[in-house]
Amino acid sequence: MSAEITLFVNPTAGRGRGAHDAQPAASALRAAGFCVRTVLGADAADALARLRTAVRGGTGAVIAVGGDGMVSLALQALAGTPVPLGVVAVGTGNDFARAMGLPVRDPARAGRLAAGALKEGRIREIDLGRVAGAGAGAGAGAGAVGAAGAGAGGGAWYGTVLCSGFDSRVNDRGNRMRLPAGRFKYDLAMLAELAAFRPFPYRITLDDGPVIETEATLVAVGNGSSYGGGMRICADAVPDDGLFDVVVVGDCSRATLLKVFPQVYKGTHLSHPKVTVHRAAKITLEAAGITAYADGEPLGPLPVTAECIPAALRLLV
C-alpha cells in the first residue's frame, strides 16, 4: 500500500465544518506515518476528476470528509478498484457512516479509526448499487452524482438507498424552493406534497421476473438501511449480502401515510399491512413524473434499473 493517503474534503459540509474537521483526520494519519494529500475541487465535477487522477496515480486510500454527498462522489471514483475508502462523517445526514457503524460527527475518532484500519488492514468489502437509466448520471441533476457524471463501468454508484415516489417528490419541491433555508424548507415541501398527494402507478421488475403493476406511495431500494438523516426506510438491509431490500409502501391515504411515516425512524413501518419488502439483486422501476434519488442526490427521471454489485467497495472499518 502506498504511504500517500488522499483526504477528499467538502469544505462546506456541516455548515462549514468540513474543512475544519479534516484536520483531526489529517493529524491522525500523519501520526501513523502516512503522507496526506488533500483534494478539493471548484465543483463536484472538478473534485471527482481530481480524485480519479489520485486513484489512478496509486493513492493508498481515500478518506472522504463531509456528508453523504461527499461519500457518494467518492464512490464514483472508487467502486470496483482496490483503493479503500475511509469516512469522516461531518455532514447533515451521515446515513452511510451510520449504516456501516462508523463514527458520526466525531472527526478525531473517525480519523484515528481510519489510520488504525490502514495500519492493521481492517477492511470490509461491501456491496454497492449501480444505477442505469434515462437520467442516471446524465449531468442534469443538481447533486454531486448528477453534476459529476456516471461512475466507472457505466451508471452511477450508490451506497445507501435509492428512493422514488412521495419522498423524491418532496425533495424535488424542496430543491426548487429558494426560501426558507435549511431543513424547514423540506418540512414545508412535505406539507405541500401531502396536500396534492396521490399514489403513483408503478411498474416494478425484480431480477428479470414478471412485471409487477401496482399503485404505490413510494419505492425504496436499500443497500444500506437509512436515508434522510436516520430514517430507517430499509431497516433490515445488509450491505454485504449481495441483495437489495426493496420496500414498497402501497396505496396509502393521507391519514395512513401520516400514521406510518413517523414509524420510519424506528424501522417499525415494515410490519404495516401497506408495506411490502422484497429482496432482489436487480430491479427496474418505471413511473411517470418521478425522479430517482440515491444517497440523497438526484439521479434523473424514472425508468431506472439498479443492480447490486457484490464487494464493489473496500471500506476501512
Tab-separated table of C-alpha atoms in Angstrom:
chain	number	residue	atom	x	y	z
A	1	MET	CA	0.000	0.000	0.000
A	2	SER	CA	1.180	3.500	-0.859
A	3	ALA	CA	2.087	5.661	2.127
A	4	GLU	CA	0.299	8.592	0.468
A	5	ILE	CA	-3.315	8.973	1.558
A	6	THR	CA	-5.835	11.240	-0.164
A	7	LEU	CA	-8.059	13.396	2.017
A	8	PHE	CA	-11.178	14.182	-0.043
A	9	VAL	CA	-12.729	17.234	1.567
A	10	ASN	CA	-16.002	19.087	1.205
A	11	PRO	CA	-15.251	22.445	2.861
A	12	THR	CA	-18.957	23.325	3.111
A	13	ALA	CA	-20.118	20.128	4.846
A	14	GLY	CA	-21.876	20.551	8.182
A	15	ARG	CA	-22.445	24.280	7.635
A	16	GLY	CA	-18.771	24.952	7.063
A	17	ARG	CA	-17.287	22.402	9.459
A	18	GLY	CA	-15.869	20.222	6.684
A	19	ALA	CA	-12.542	21.993	6.226
A	20	HIS	CA	-12.068	22.419	9.982
A	21	ASP	CA	-12.930	18.785	10.738
A	22	ALA	CA	-10.472	17.489	8.146
A	23	GLN	CA	-7.588	18.484	10.428
A	24	PRO	CA	-8.037	15.758	13.085
A	25	ALA	CA	-8.133	13.112	10.356
A	26	ALA	CA	-5.008	14.522	8.720
A	27	SER	CA	-3.219	14.647	12.092
A	28	ALA	CA	-4.120	11.033	12.915
A	29	LEU	CA	-2.914	9.804	9.525
A	30	ARG	CA	0.348	11.723	9.744
A	31	ALA	CA	0.925	10.447	13.276
A	32	ALA	CA	0.544	6.910	11.906
A	33	GLY	CA	3.288	7.614	9.359
A	34	PHE	CA	1.230	8.407	6.270
A	35	CYS	CA	1.753	11.271	3.847
A	36	VAL	CA	-1.522	13.155	3.423
A	37	ARG	CA	-2.571	14.917	0.242
A	38	THR	CA	-5.791	16.963	0.228
A	39	VAL	CA	-8.108	17.028	-2.774
A	40	LEU	CA	-10.628	19.842	-3.182
A	41	GLY	CA	-12.489	20.963	-6.257
A	42	ALA	CA	-14.138	24.047	-7.683
A	43	ASP	CA	-17.334	21.988	-8.011
A	44	ALA	CA	-18.433	18.349	-7.896
A	45	ALA	CA	-17.214	17.525	-11.397
A	46	ASP	CA	-13.811	19.102	-10.775
A	47	ALA	CA	-13.446	17.371	-7.403
A	48	LEU	CA	-14.300	13.990	-8.918
A	49	ALA	CA	-11.867	14.482	-11.793
A	50	ARG	CA	-9.101	15.296	-9.305
A	51	LEU	CA	-9.974	12.288	-7.161
A	52	ARG	CA	-9.925	9.942	-10.146
A	53	THR	CA	-6.475	11.242	-11.002
A	54	ALA	CA	-5.301	10.446	-7.455
A	55	VAL	CA	-6.791	6.938	-7.637
A	56	ARG	CA	-5.124	6.255	-10.981
A	57	GLY	CA	-1.870	7.592	-9.520
A	58	GLY	CA	-1.832	4.866	-6.864
A	59	THR	CA	-3.040	6.553	-3.672
A	60	GLY	CA	-3.120	4.165	-0.733
A	61	ALA	CA	-6.620	5.146	0.396
A	62	VAL	CA	-9.221	7.883	0.138
A	63	ILE	CA	-10.663	9.475	3.266
A	64	ALA	CA	-13.916	11.328	2.475
A	65	VAL	CA	-14.566	14.241	4.843
A	66	GLY	CA	-18.119	15.520	4.615
A	67	GLY	CA	-21.621	14.121	4.378
A	68	ASP	CA	-23.381	11.524	2.276
A	69	GLY	CA	-22.963	13.631	-0.859
A	70	MET	CA	-19.182	13.564	-0.485
A	71	VAL	CA	-19.190	9.812	0.143
A	72	SER	CA	-21.404	9.343	-2.911
A	73	LEU	CA	-18.975	11.352	-5.020
A	74	ALA	CA	-16.047	9.263	-3.754
A	75	LEU	CA	-17.885	6.065	-4.715
A	76	GLN	CA	-17.888	7.153	-8.361
A	77	ALA	CA	-14.063	7.011	-8.336
A	78	LEU	CA	-13.506	4.045	-6.005
A	79	ALA	CA	-16.144	1.473	-6.973
A	80	GLY	CA	-14.512	-1.617	-8.419
A	81	THR	CA	-10.969	-0.511	-7.545
A	82	PRO	CA	-8.661	-1.902	-4.835
A	83	VAL	CA	-8.333	1.536	-3.189
A	84	PRO	CA	-10.141	1.557	0.178
A	85	LEU	CA	-12.448	4.293	1.475
A	86	GLY	CA	-12.438	5.842	4.927
A	87	VAL	CA	-15.194	8.175	6.104
A	88	VAL	CA	-15.070	11.203	8.389
A	89	ALA	CA	-18.797	11.879	8.637
A	90	VAL	CA	-19.408	15.558	9.411
A	91	GLY	CA	-22.380	16.288	7.138
A	92	THR	CA	-26.069	16.698	7.838
A	93	GLY	CA	-27.414	13.192	7.235
A	94	ASN	CA	-24.405	10.836	7.520
A	95	ASP	CA	-26.537	7.807	6.667
A	96	PHE	CA	-23.678	5.908	5.005
A	97	ALA	CA	-21.457	6.138	8.091
A	98	ARG	CA	-24.370	5.284	10.374
A	99	ALA	CA	-25.305	2.195	8.341
A	100	MET	CA	-21.685	0.984	8.358
A	101	GLY	CA	-21.219	1.505	12.095
A	102	LEU	CA	-18.673	4.307	11.645
A	103	PRO	CA	-18.324	7.371	13.905
A	104	VAL	CA	-20.718	10.230	13.196
A	105	ARG	CA	-19.777	13.881	13.889
A	106	ASP	CA	-16.654	12.796	15.758
A	107	PRO	CA	-13.847	13.642	13.313
A	108	ALA	CA	-10.994	12.916	15.723
A	109	ARG	CA	-12.280	9.403	16.448
A	110	ALA	CA	-13.056	8.791	12.760
A	111	GLY	CA	-9.539	9.886	11.801
A	112	ARG	CA	-7.950	7.569	14.361
A	113	LEU	CA	-10.148	4.683	13.198
A	114	ALA	CA	-9.133	5.195	9.560
A	115	ALA	CA	-5.448	5.401	10.467
A	116	GLY	CA	-5.673	2.261	12.588
A	117	ALA	CA	-7.597	0.401	9.906
A	118	LEU	CA	-4.897	1.221	7.366
A	119	LYS	CA	-2.140	0.069	9.713
A	120	GLU	CA	-3.928	-3.143	10.715
A	121	GLY	CA	-5.601	-3.973	7.395
A	122	ARG	CA	-9.153	-3.732	8.756
A	123	ILE	CA	-11.169	-3.675	5.539
A	124	ARG	CA	-14.775	-4.705	4.946
A	125	GLU	CA	-15.862	-5.458	1.409
A	126	ILE	CA	-19.367	-4.093	0.875
A	127	ASP	CA	-21.867	-4.122	-1.965
A	128	LEU	CA	-22.866	-1.036	-3.924
A	129	GLY	CA	-25.844	-0.256	-6.096
A	130	ARG	CA	-25.195	0.661	-9.721
A	131	VAL	CA	-27.936	2.588	-11.493
A	132	ALA	CA	-28.562	2.909	-15.201
A	133	GLY	CA	-31.427	4.691	-16.884
A	134	ALA	CA	-32.528	7.635	-18.986
A	135	GLY	CA	-31.369	10.197	-16.443
A	136	ALA	CA	-28.924	8.421	-14.146
A	137	GLY	CA	-25.610	10.244	-14.056
A	138	ALA	CA	-26.542	12.301	-17.089
A	139	GLY	CA	-25.347	15.571	-15.655
A	140	ALA	CA	-28.734	17.271	-15.329
A	141	GLY	CA	-29.108	16.817	-11.599
A	142	ALA	CA	-28.258	19.405	-9.002
A	143	GLY	CA	-26.500	16.902	-6.759
A	144	ALA	CA	-22.977	15.611	-6.785
A	145	VAL	CA	-23.615	12.416	-8.769
A	146	GLY	CA	-25.770	14.087	-11.394
A	147	ALA	CA	-23.396	17.007	-11.752
A	148	ALA	CA	-20.250	14.897	-11.900
A	149	GLY	CA	-21.451	12.159	-14.224
A	150	ALA	CA	-21.576	8.406	-14.177
A	151	GLY	CA	-19.167	6.140	-12.390
A	152	ALA	CA	-16.727	3.722	-13.968
A	153	GLY	CA	-18.370	0.821	-15.725
A	154	GLY	CA	-21.482	2.795	-16.710
A	155	GLY	CA	-24.179	4.186	-14.446
A	156	ALA	CA	-23.979	5.902	-11.085
A	157	TRP	CA	-22.982	4.110	-7.881
A	158	TYR	CA	-24.701	4.412	-4.504
A	159	GLY	CA	-24.157	3.029	-1.037
A	160	THR	CA	-27.348	3.584	0.963
A	161	VAL	CA	-30.845	3.980	-0.510
A	162	LEU	CA	-32.357	4.748	-3.900
A	163	CYS	CA	-35.761	6.349	-3.411
A	164	SER	CA	-38.657	7.255	-5.662
A	165	GLY	CA	-42.208	8.439	-5.143
A	166	PHE	CA	-43.551	10.660	-2.372
A	167	ASP	CA	-40.144	11.182	-0.745
A	168	SER	CA	-38.462	12.084	-4.029
A	169	ARG	CA	-41.299	14.471	-4.886
A	170	VAL	CA	-40.688	16.222	-1.549
A	171	ASN	CA	-37.012	16.516	-2.463
A	172	ASP	CA	-37.900	17.865	-5.903
A	173	ARG	CA	-40.154	20.539	-4.439
A	174	GLY	CA	-37.677	21.456	-1.696
A	175	ASN	CA	-34.865	21.801	-4.219
A	176	ARG	CA	-36.971	24.253	-6.232
A	177	MET	CA	-37.720	26.440	-3.187
A	178	ARG	CA	-35.357	29.332	-2.544
A	179	LEU	CA	-36.799	30.144	0.875
A	180	PRO	CA	-36.795	29.291	3.719
A	181	ALA	CA	-33.290	27.945	4.242
A	182	GLY	CA	-32.338	24.686	5.919
A	183	ARG	CA	-34.446	21.644	6.752
A	184	PHE	CA	-37.587	23.758	7.376
A	185	LYS	CA	-37.795	24.148	3.609
A	186	TYR	CA	-38.304	20.407	3.259
A	187	ASP	CA	-40.913	20.375	6.029
A	188	LEU	CA	-42.907	22.927	4.019
A	189	ALA	CA	-42.310	20.920	0.853
A	190	MET	CA	-43.702	17.814	2.591
A	191	LEU	CA	-46.855	19.683	3.634
A	192	ALA	CA	-47.339	20.922	0.072
A	193	GLU	CA	-46.890	17.424	-1.365
A	194	LEU	CA	-49.322	15.993	1.207
A	195	ALA	CA	-51.950	18.481	0.047
A	196	ALA	CA	-51.614	17.184	-3.515
A	197	PHE	CA	-50.875	13.587	-2.522
A	198	ARG	CA	-51.924	10.606	-4.577
A	199	PRO	CA	-50.344	7.162	-5.042
A	200	PHE	CA	-48.324	6.626	-8.217
A	201	PRO	CA	-48.793	3.821	-10.770
A	202	TYR	CA	-45.542	1.808	-10.820
A	203	ARG	CA	-44.188	-0.987	-12.956
A	204	ILE	CA	-41.625	-2.967	-10.939
A	205	THR	CA	-39.444	-5.766	-12.275
A	206	LEU	CA	-37.420	-7.842	-9.797
A	207	ASP	CA	-34.499	-9.964	-11.074
A	208	ASP	CA	-35.899	-10.079	-14.642
A	209	GLY	CA	-39.112	-11.647	-13.329
A	210	PRO	CA	-42.646	-10.701	-14.366
A	211	VAL	CA	-43.637	-7.033	-14.250
A	212	ILE	CA	-45.497	-6.029	-11.086
A	213	GLU	CA	-48.026	-3.284	-11.778
A	214	THR	CA	-49.092	-1.557	-8.572
A	215	GLU	CA	-50.175	1.715	-7.016
A	216	ALA	CA	-47.543	2.824	-4.510
A	217	THR	CA	-46.736	5.802	-2.326
A	218	LEU	CA	-43.010	5.192	-2.676
A	219	VAL	CA	-40.476	2.524	-3.556
A	220	ALA	CA	-37.089	2.461	-1.798
A	221	VAL	CA	-34.205	0.226	-2.893
A	222	GLY	CA	-31.827	-0.240	0.021
A	223	ASN	CA	-28.229	-1.357	0.028
A	224	GLY	CA	-27.985	0.443	3.378
A	225	SER	CA	-30.711	0.866	5.956
A	226	SER	CA	-31.431	4.587	6.181
A	227	TYR	CA	-31.761	7.893	4.370
A	228	GLY	CA	-32.694	11.444	5.267
A	229	GLY	CA	-30.549	11.567	8.408
A	230	GLY	CA	-31.666	8.391	10.160
A	231	MET	CA	-34.979	7.429	8.551
A	232	ARG	CA	-34.704	3.619	8.558
A	233	ILE	CA	-36.772	3.057	5.441
A	234	CYS	CA	-34.940	-0.225	4.616
A	235	ALA	CA	-34.264	-1.127	8.241
A	236	ASP	CA	-33.229	-4.740	7.625
A	237	ALA	CA	-30.908	-4.118	4.670
A	238	VAL	CA	-27.445	-5.684	4.923
A	239	PRO	CA	-24.698	-4.050	2.807
A	240	ASP	CA	-22.704	-7.202	2.085
A	241	ASP	CA	-25.294	-9.878	1.287
A	242	GLY	CA	-25.455	-9.317	-2.479
A	243	LEU	CA	-29.121	-8.263	-2.384
A	244	PHE	CA	-31.205	-5.109	-2.147
A	245	ASP	CA	-34.072	-4.737	0.288
A	246	VAL	CA	-36.899	-3.280	-1.830
A	247	VAL	CA	-39.517	-1.552	0.327
A	248	VAL	CA	-42.831	-0.784	-1.363
A	249	VAL	CA	-45.235	1.470	0.553
A	250	GLY	CA	-48.602	0.796	-1.060
A	251	ASP	CA	-51.571	2.965	-1.930
A	252	CYS	CA	-51.886	4.822	1.367
A	253	SER	CA	-54.405	7.505	2.134
A	254	ARG	CA	-53.111	10.777	3.560
A	255	ALA	CA	-54.226	9.690	7.031
A	256	THR	CA	-52.427	6.344	6.739
A	257	LEU	CA	-49.279	7.985	5.391
A	258	LEU	CA	-49.235	10.446	8.301
A	259	LYS	CA	-49.579	7.497	10.689
A	260	VAL	CA	-46.951	5.292	9.030
A	261	PHE	CA	-44.333	7.913	8.201
A	262	PRO	CA	-43.124	8.605	11.790
A	263	GLN	CA	-42.532	4.856	12.247
A	264	VAL	CA	-39.764	5.049	9.642
A	265	TYR	CA	-37.368	6.484	12.247
A	266	LYS	CA	-37.517	3.226	14.219
A	267	GLY	CA	-37.992	0.906	11.258
A	268	THR	CA	-41.296	-0.389	12.664
A	269	HIS	CA	-43.177	0.599	9.491
A	270	LEU	CA	-42.023	-2.650	7.861
A	271	SER	CA	-44.749	-4.589	9.693
A	272	HIS	CA	-47.561	-2.326	8.450
A	273	PRO	CA	-50.012	-4.093	6.081
A	274	LYS	CA	-49.471	-1.416	3.428
A	275	VAL	CA	-45.715	-2.117	3.364
A	276	THR	CA	-44.170	-4.958	1.354
A	277	VAL	CA	-40.485	-5.938	1.383
A	278	HIS	CA	-38.803	-7.809	-1.464
A	279	ARG	CA	-35.199	-8.946	-1.793
A	280	ALA	CA	-33.555	-8.818	-5.185
A	281	ALA	CA	-30.179	-8.355	-6.861
A	282	LYS	CA	-31.678	-6.261	-9.659
A	283	ILE	CA	-34.710	-4.017	-10.005
A	284	THR	CA	-36.254	-1.872	-12.721
A	285	LEU	CA	-38.606	0.941	-11.668
A	286	GLU	CA	-40.966	2.661	-14.069
A	287	ALA	CA	-43.342	5.516	-13.195
A	288	ALA	CA	-44.229	8.754	-14.919
A	289	GLY	CA	-43.127	12.073	-13.464
A	290	ILE	CA	-40.928	10.605	-10.719
A	291	THR	CA	-37.265	11.463	-10.055
A	292	ALA	CA	-34.907	8.841	-8.635
A	293	TYR	CA	-32.610	9.908	-5.794
A	294	ALA	CA	-29.718	7.845	-4.433
A	295	ASP	CA	-27.582	8.701	-1.388
A	296	GLY	CA	-29.696	11.879	-1.259
A	297	GLU	CA	-28.553	13.005	-4.716
A	298	PRO	CA	-30.857	13.352	-7.751
A	299	LEU	CA	-30.100	10.847	-10.494
A	300	GLY	CA	-32.801	11.657	-13.016
A	301	PRO	CA	-36.286	10.557	-14.032
A	302	LEU	CA	-37.597	7.004	-13.960
A	303	PRO	CA	-37.293	4.487	-15.517
A	304	VAL	CA	-34.078	3.297	-13.916
A	305	THR	CA	-32.512	-0.094	-13.365
A	306	ALA	CA	-30.444	-0.727	-10.231
A	307	GLU	CA	-28.147	-3.706	-9.776
A	308	CYS	CA	-26.490	-4.806	-6.540
A	309	ILE	CA	-22.779	-5.333	-7.221
A	310	PRO	CA	-21.209	-7.575	-4.554
A	311	ALA	CA	-17.952	-6.486	-2.871
A	312	ALA	CA	-17.714	-3.361	-5.049
A	313	LEU	CA	-16.088	-1.241	-2.325
A	314	ARG	CA	-13.326	-1.809	0.197
A	315	LEU	CA	-14.251	0.114	3.365
A	316	LEU	CA	-11.923	0.983	6.255
A	317	VAL	CA	-13.581	-0.105	9.493
